[in-house]
Amino acid sequence: EAGIGLDRTDLDWAQVEPDKGKWNFSRWDAVLDAAEQNGITILPILAGIQPKWGSPLTAHMDEWKNYITTVVNRYKGRIGYWEVVNEPDLAEFSDGHARYTKFLKESYDCIKAADPDAIVTNGGLADMSKVPEFLKLAPKDSFDVLNVHRYYWQDYPEGELQLLLRNIKTAMKENGHADK
């Protein structure tokens, strides 16, 4: 009734696989059923809250890839968009984009192997000043849609967002991502 057509939400790894190898999709199946009944597309953020046994992500790549493959295969045809970790520059990958872009590429390849038609977004970047660095390091085939998070809780000058987006588009062109 509110006209909401998209819901971006965590697909918590800890919830669907609380114990290694023991899957429980009951909540996510219900969420997706309700969304579909109401004409809402779901954009899941992969990982969300991750299990302690799967943290940190980069030290558990086999388990991470199994999680990705399992959820993408389960929801192929029902979910077409996937975001790889939320704001990675503020969490596990806050030391720079080199580790995250490698992680993103491996995640992208895993998602595409399970569903070649899936659309993959990078984890929304919170530090806008680091977007050009991310674009320089990210392989061309590591994401389909650039995802950034811009928060305006302060009084910014008029037109700043337009300038910011124009600069991002320029950096995308300069680094081989103009088609995104």
PDB file of C-alpha atoms in Angstrom, residues 4-179:
ATOM      1  CA  ILE A   4       7.421   0.114  -1.866  1.00  0.00           C
ATOM      2  CA  GLY A   5       8.816  -1.982  -4.708  1.00  0.00           C
ATOM      3  CA  LEU A   6      12.244  -2.954  -3.386  1.00  0.00           C
ATOM      4  CA  ASP A   7      13.511  -4.077   0.002  1.00  0.00           C
ATOM      5  CA  ARG A   8      17.266  -4.225   0.621  1.00  0.00           C
ATOM      6  CA  THR A   9      17.850  -6.458   3.622  1.00  0.00           C
ATOM      7  CA  ASP A  10      20.451  -8.702   5.224  1.00  0.00           C
ATOM      8  CA  LEU A  11      20.375 -12.377   4.371  1.00  0.00           C
ATOM      9  CA  ASP A  12      22.053 -13.266   7.647  1.00  0.00           C
ATOM     10  CA  TRP A  13      24.422 -16.160   7.172  1.00  0.00           C
ATOM     11  CA  ALA A  14      24.241 -16.895  10.911  1.00  0.00           C
ATOM     12  CA  GLN A  15      20.478 -17.315  10.628  1.00  0.00           C
ATOM     13  CA  VAL A  16      20.352 -19.644   7.618  1.00  0.00           C
ATOM     14  CA  GLU A  17      23.388 -21.715   8.664  1.00  0.00           C
ATOM     15  CA  PRO A  18      23.662 -21.287  12.453  1.00  0.00           C
ATOM     16  CA  ASP A  19      25.783 -24.426  12.743  1.00  0.00           C
ATOM     17  CA  LYS A  20      28.148 -25.420   9.994  1.00  0.00           C
ATOM     18  CA  GLY A  21      26.275 -27.574   7.484  1.00  0.00           C
ATOM     19  CA  LYS A  22      22.886 -27.193   9.207  1.00  0.00           C
ATOM     20  CA  TRP A  23      20.610 -25.011   7.100  1.00  0.00           C
ATOM     21  CA  ASN A  24      17.368 -23.311   8.130  1.00  0.00           C
ATOM     22  CA  PHE A  25      15.613 -21.226   5.491  1.00  0.00           C
ATOM     23  CA  SER A  26      12.191 -21.031   7.169  1.00  0.00           C
ATOM     24  CA  ARG A  27      12.381 -17.307   7.975  1.00  0.00           C
ATOM     25  CA  TRP A  28      13.851 -16.373   4.595  1.00  0.00           C
ATOM     26  CA  ASP A  29      11.332 -18.462   2.700  1.00  0.00           C
ATOM     27  CA  ALA A  30       8.543 -16.645   4.586  1.00  0.00           C
ATOM     28  CA  VAL A  31      10.107 -13.214   3.950  1.00  0.00           C
ATOM     29  CA  LEU A  32      10.454 -13.915   0.250  1.00  0.00           C
ATOM     30  CA  ASP A  33       6.924 -15.357  -0.015  1.00  0.00           C
ATOM     31  CA  ALA A  34       5.464 -12.239   1.648  1.00  0.00           C
ATOM     32  CA  ALA A  35       7.532  -9.917  -0.553  1.00  0.00           C
ATOM     33  CA  GLU A  36       6.429 -11.677  -3.733  1.00  0.00           C
ATOM     34  CA  GLN A  37       2.776 -11.626  -2.655  1.00  0.00           C
ATOM     35  CA  ASN A  38       3.068  -7.858  -2.284  1.00  0.00           C
ATOM     36  CA  GLY A  39       5.029  -7.168  -5.477  1.00  0.00           C
ATOM     37  CA  ILE A  40       8.259  -6.341  -3.653  1.00  0.00           C
ATOM     38  CA  THR A  41      11.656  -7.264  -5.059  1.00  0.00           C
ATOM     39  CA  ILE A  42      14.232  -8.358  -2.489  1.00  0.00           C
ATOM     40  CA  LEU A  43      17.872  -7.257  -2.704  1.00  0.00           C
ATOM     41  CA  PRO A  44      19.678  -9.427  -0.164  1.00  0.00           C
ATOM     42  CA  ILE A  45      22.944  -8.357   1.391  1.00  0.00           C
ATOM     43  CA  LEU A  46      25.093 -11.465   1.586  1.00  0.00           C
ATOM     44  CA  ALA A  47      26.593 -12.201   4.986  1.00  0.00           C
ATOM     45  CA  GLY A  48      24.576  -9.841   7.156  1.00  0.00           C
ATOM     46  CA  ILE A  49      25.376 -11.260  10.548  1.00  0.00           C
ATOM     47  CA  GLN A  50      27.824 -14.054   9.956  1.00  0.00           C
ATOM     48  CA  PRO A  51      28.315 -17.093  12.186  1.00  0.00           C
ATOM     49  CA  LYS A  52      31.240 -16.949  14.596  1.00  0.00           C
ATOM     50  CA  TRP A  53      32.623 -20.085  12.963  1.00  0.00           C
ATOM     51  CA  GLY A  54      32.664 -18.191   9.625  1.00  0.00           C
ATOM     52  CA  SER A  55      34.429 -15.047  10.853  1.00  0.00           C
ATOM     53  CA  PRO A  56      36.450 -13.359   9.552  1.00  0.00           C
ATOM     54  CA  LEU A  57      35.122 -13.962   6.070  1.00  0.00           C
ATOM     55  CA  THR A  58      38.467 -14.015   4.271  1.00  0.00           C
ATOM     56  CA  ALA A  59      39.745 -16.762   6.580  1.00  0.00           C
ATOM     57  CA  HIS A  60      36.756 -18.952   5.677  1.00  0.00           C
ATOM     58  CA  MET A  61      36.494 -18.666   1.905  1.00  0.00           C
ATOM     59  CA  ASP A  62      35.412 -22.267   1.333  1.00  0.00           C
ATOM     60  CA  GLU A  63      32.556 -21.893   3.817  1.00  0.00           C
ATOM     61  CA  TRP A  64      31.679 -18.450   2.396  1.00  0.00           C
ATOM     62  CA  LYS A  65      31.492 -19.819  -1.138  1.00  0.00           C
ATOM     63  CA  ASN A  66      29.350 -22.711   0.060  1.00  0.00           C
ATOM     64  CA  TYR A  67      26.970 -20.201   1.702  1.00  0.00           C
ATOM     65  CA  ILE A  68      26.788 -18.134  -1.502  1.00  0.00           C
ATOM     66  CA  THR A  69      26.251 -21.165  -3.724  1.00  0.00           C
ATOM     67  CA  THR A  70      23.579 -22.557  -1.419  1.00  0.00           C
ATOM     68  CA  VAL A  71      21.517 -19.352  -1.160  1.00  0.00           C
ATOM     69  CA  VAL A  72      21.856 -18.357  -4.822  1.00  0.00           C
ATOM     70  CA  ASN A  73      20.848 -21.839  -5.989  1.00  0.00           C
ATOM     71  CA  ARG A  74      17.935 -21.903  -3.550  1.00  0.00           C
ATOM     72  CA  TYR A  75      16.534 -18.554  -4.704  1.00  0.00           C
ATOM     73  CA  LYS A  76      17.559 -18.560  -8.381  1.00  0.00           C
ATOM     74  CA  GLY A  77      14.622 -17.298 -10.406  1.00  0.00           C
ATOM     75  CA  ARG A  78      13.152 -15.543  -7.361  1.00  0.00           C
ATOM     76  CA  ILE A  79      16.034 -13.251  -6.410  1.00  0.00           C
ATOM     77  CA  GLY A  80      17.998 -11.640  -9.208  1.00  0.00           C
ATOM     78  CA  TYR A  81      20.176  -9.131  -7.343  1.00  0.00           C
ATOM     79  CA  TRP A  82      22.875  -9.805  -4.741  1.00  0.00           C
ATOM     80  CA  GLU A  83      24.965  -7.367  -2.667  1.00  0.00           C
ATOM     81  CA  VAL A  84      28.311  -8.648  -1.382  1.00  0.00           C
ATOM     82  CA  VAL A  85      28.647  -7.470   2.238  1.00  0.00           C
ATOM     83  CA  ASN A  86      27.330  -4.162   3.587  1.00  0.00           C
ATOM     84  CA  GLU A  87      29.733  -1.220   3.795  1.00  0.00           C
ATOM     85  CA  PRO A  88      32.884  -3.345   3.684  1.00  0.00           C
ATOM     86  CA  ASP A  89      35.026  -0.240   4.106  1.00  0.00           C
ATOM     87  CA  LEU A  90      33.697   0.192   7.656  1.00  0.00           C
ATOM     88  CA  ALA A  91      34.131  -3.391   8.838  1.00  0.00           C
ATOM     89  CA  GLU A  92      36.379  -6.331   8.034  1.00  0.00           C
ATOM     90  CA  PHE A  93      37.824  -4.612   4.960  1.00  0.00           C
ATOM     91  CA  SER A  94      38.429  -1.180   6.519  1.00  0.00           C
ATOM     92  CA  ASP A  95      42.183  -1.424   5.871  1.00  0.00           C
ATOM     93  CA  GLY A  96      41.720  -0.520   2.207  1.00  0.00           C
ATOM     94  CA  HIS A  97      40.094  -1.938  -0.885  1.00  0.00           C
ATOM     95  CA  ALA A  98      42.762  -4.426  -2.014  1.00  0.00           C
ATOM     96  CA  ARG A  99      41.476  -7.330   0.093  1.00  0.00           C
ATOM     97  CA  TYR A 100      37.832  -6.489  -0.533  1.00  0.00           C
ATOM     98  CA  THR A 101      38.177  -6.276  -4.332  1.00  0.00           C
ATOM     99  CA  LYS A 102      39.815  -9.735  -4.352  1.00  0.00           C
ATOM    100  CA  PHE A 103      37.036 -11.044  -2.083  1.00  0.00           C
ATOM    101  CA  LEU A 104      34.397  -9.384  -4.265  1.00  0.00           C
ATOM    102  CA  LYS A 105      35.827 -10.961  -7.430  1.00  0.00           C
ATOM    103  CA  GLU A 106      35.771 -14.444  -5.871  1.00  0.00           C
ATOM    104  CA  SER A 107      32.218 -13.852  -4.621  1.00  0.00           C
ATOM    105  CA  TYR A 108      31.112 -12.538  -8.033  1.00  0.00           C
ATOM    106  CA  ASP A 109      32.500 -15.616  -9.787  1.00  0.00           C
ATOM    107  CA  CYS A 110      30.730 -17.892  -7.300  1.00  0.00           C
ATOM    108  CA  ILE A 111      27.381 -16.093  -7.713  1.00  0.00           C
ATOM    109  CA  LYS A 112      27.651 -16.105 -11.510  1.00  0.00           C
ATOM    110  CA  ALA A 113      28.536 -19.822 -11.516  1.00  0.00           C
ATOM    111  CA  ALA A 114      25.301 -20.522  -9.626  1.00  0.00           C
ATOM    112  CA  ASP A 115      23.195 -18.040 -11.613  1.00  0.00           C
ATOM    113  CA  PRO A 116      24.756 -16.455 -14.727  1.00  0.00           C
ATOM    114  CA  ASP A 117      21.812 -14.018 -14.963  1.00  0.00           C
ATOM    115  CA  ALA A 118      22.263 -12.650 -11.435  1.00  0.00           C
ATOM    116  CA  ILE A 119      23.112  -8.974 -10.982  1.00  0.00           C
ATOM    117  CA  VAL A 120      25.898  -8.451  -8.438  1.00  0.00           C
ATOM    118  CA  THR A 121      26.561  -5.226  -6.570  1.00  0.00           C
ATOM    119  CA  ASN A 122      29.599  -4.464  -4.522  1.00  0.00           C
ATOM    120  CA  GLY A 123      28.959  -3.792  -0.872  1.00  0.00           C
ATOM    121  CA  GLY A 124      27.776  -0.195  -0.608  1.00  0.00           C
ATOM    122  CA  LEU A 125      30.803   1.942   0.110  1.00  0.00           C
ATOM    123  CA  ALA A 126      30.337   4.432   2.943  1.00  0.00           C
ATOM    124  CA  ASP A 127      33.496   6.500   2.472  1.00  0.00           C
ATOM    125  CA  MET A 128      32.849   8.340  -0.762  1.00  0.00           C
ATOM    126  CA  SER A 129      36.417   9.660  -0.926  1.00  0.00           C
ATOM    127  CA  LYS A 130      37.618   6.063  -1.427  1.00  0.00           C
ATOM    128  CA  VAL A 131      35.377   5.199  -4.403  1.00  0.00           C
ATOM    129  CA  PRO A 132      38.051   6.063  -7.026  1.00  0.00           C
ATOM    130  CA  GLU A 133      40.551   3.778  -5.238  1.00  0.00           C
ATOM    131  CA  PHE A 134      37.973   0.976  -5.172  1.00  0.00           C
ATOM    132  CA  LEU A 135      37.253   1.437  -8.894  1.00  0.00           C
ATOM    133  CA  LYS A 136      40.960   1.373  -9.717  1.00  0.00           C
ATOM    134  CA  LEU A 137      41.480  -1.915  -7.849  1.00  0.00           C
ATOM    135  CA  ALA A 138      38.232  -3.708  -8.742  1.00  0.00           C
ATOM    136  CA  PRO A 139      38.494  -6.074 -11.716  1.00  0.00           C
ATOM    137  CA  LYS A 140      36.038  -5.201 -14.486  1.00  0.00           C
ATOM    138  CA  ASP A 141      34.199  -8.483 -13.983  1.00  0.00           C
ATOM    139  CA  SER A 142      33.763  -8.253 -10.206  1.00  0.00           C
ATOM    140  CA  PHE A 143      30.436  -6.380 -10.006  1.00  0.00           C
ATOM    141  CA  ASP A 144      27.590  -5.350 -12.311  1.00  0.00           C
ATOM    142  CA  VAL A 145      26.233  -2.318 -10.441  1.00  0.00           C
ATOM    143  CA  LEU A 146      28.272   0.179  -8.422  1.00  0.00           C
ATOM    144  CA  ASN A 147      26.757   0.624  -4.978  1.00  0.00           C
ATOM    145  CA  VAL A 148      27.623   3.642  -2.827  1.00  0.00           C
ATOM    146  CA  HIS A 149      26.059   4.979   0.340  1.00  0.00           C
ATOM    147  CA  ARG A 150      25.859   8.720   0.708  1.00  0.00           C
ATOM    148  CA  TYR A 151      24.469   9.999   3.959  1.00  0.00           C
ATOM    149  CA  TYR A 152      23.279  13.581   4.290  1.00  0.00           C
ATOM    150  CA  TRP A 153      22.701  14.274   7.952  1.00  0.00           C
ATOM    151  CA  GLN A 154      24.596  17.557   7.840  1.00  0.00           C
ATOM    152  CA  ASP A 155      23.902  20.747   5.930  1.00  0.00           C
ATOM    153  CA  TYR A 156      25.722  20.195   2.644  1.00  0.00           C
ATOM    154  CA  PRO A 157      25.937  22.845  -0.064  1.00  0.00           C
ATOM    155  CA  GLU A 158      23.330  22.637  -2.816  1.00  0.00           C
ATOM    156  CA  GLY A 159      24.532  20.617  -5.788  1.00  0.00           C
ATOM    157  CA  GLU A 160      27.171  18.638  -3.871  1.00  0.00           C
ATOM    158  CA  LEU A 161      25.485  15.316  -4.566  1.00  0.00           C
ATOM    159  CA  GLN A 162      25.393  16.047  -8.320  1.00  0.00           C
ATOM    160  CA  LEU A 163      29.091  16.896  -8.287  1.00  0.00           C
ATOM    161  CA  LEU A 164      29.891  13.798  -6.267  1.00  0.00           C
ATOM    162  CA  LEU A 165      27.994  11.532  -8.671  1.00  0.00           C
ATOM    163  CA  ARG A 166      29.580  13.217 -11.690  1.00  0.00           C
ATOM    164  CA  ASN A 167      33.043  12.562 -10.186  1.00  0.00           C
ATOM    165  CA  ILE A 168      32.136   8.927  -9.547  1.00  0.00           C
ATOM    166  CA  LYS A 169      30.962   8.498 -13.159  1.00  0.00           C
ATOM    167  CA  THR A 170      34.273   9.982 -14.339  1.00  0.00           C
ATOM    168  CA  ALA A 171      36.232   7.570 -12.128  1.00  0.00           C
ATOM    169  CA  MET A 172      34.123   4.697 -13.477  1.00  0.00           C
ATOM    170  CA  LYS A 173      35.048   5.659 -17.056  1.00  0.00           C
ATOM    171  CA  GLU A 174      38.727   6.080 -16.188  1.00  0.00           C
ATOM    172  CA  ASN A 175      38.872   2.620 -14.625  1.00  0.00           C
ATOM    173  CA  GLY A 176      36.955   0.509 -17.141  1.00  0.00           C
ATOM    174  CA  HIS A 177      33.580   0.503 -15.373  1.00  0.00           C
ATOM    175  CA  ALA A 178      31.708   2.991 -17.587  1.00  0.00           C
ATOM    176  CA  ASP A 179      29.153   0.388 -18.628  1.00  0.00           C
TER     177      ASP A 179
END
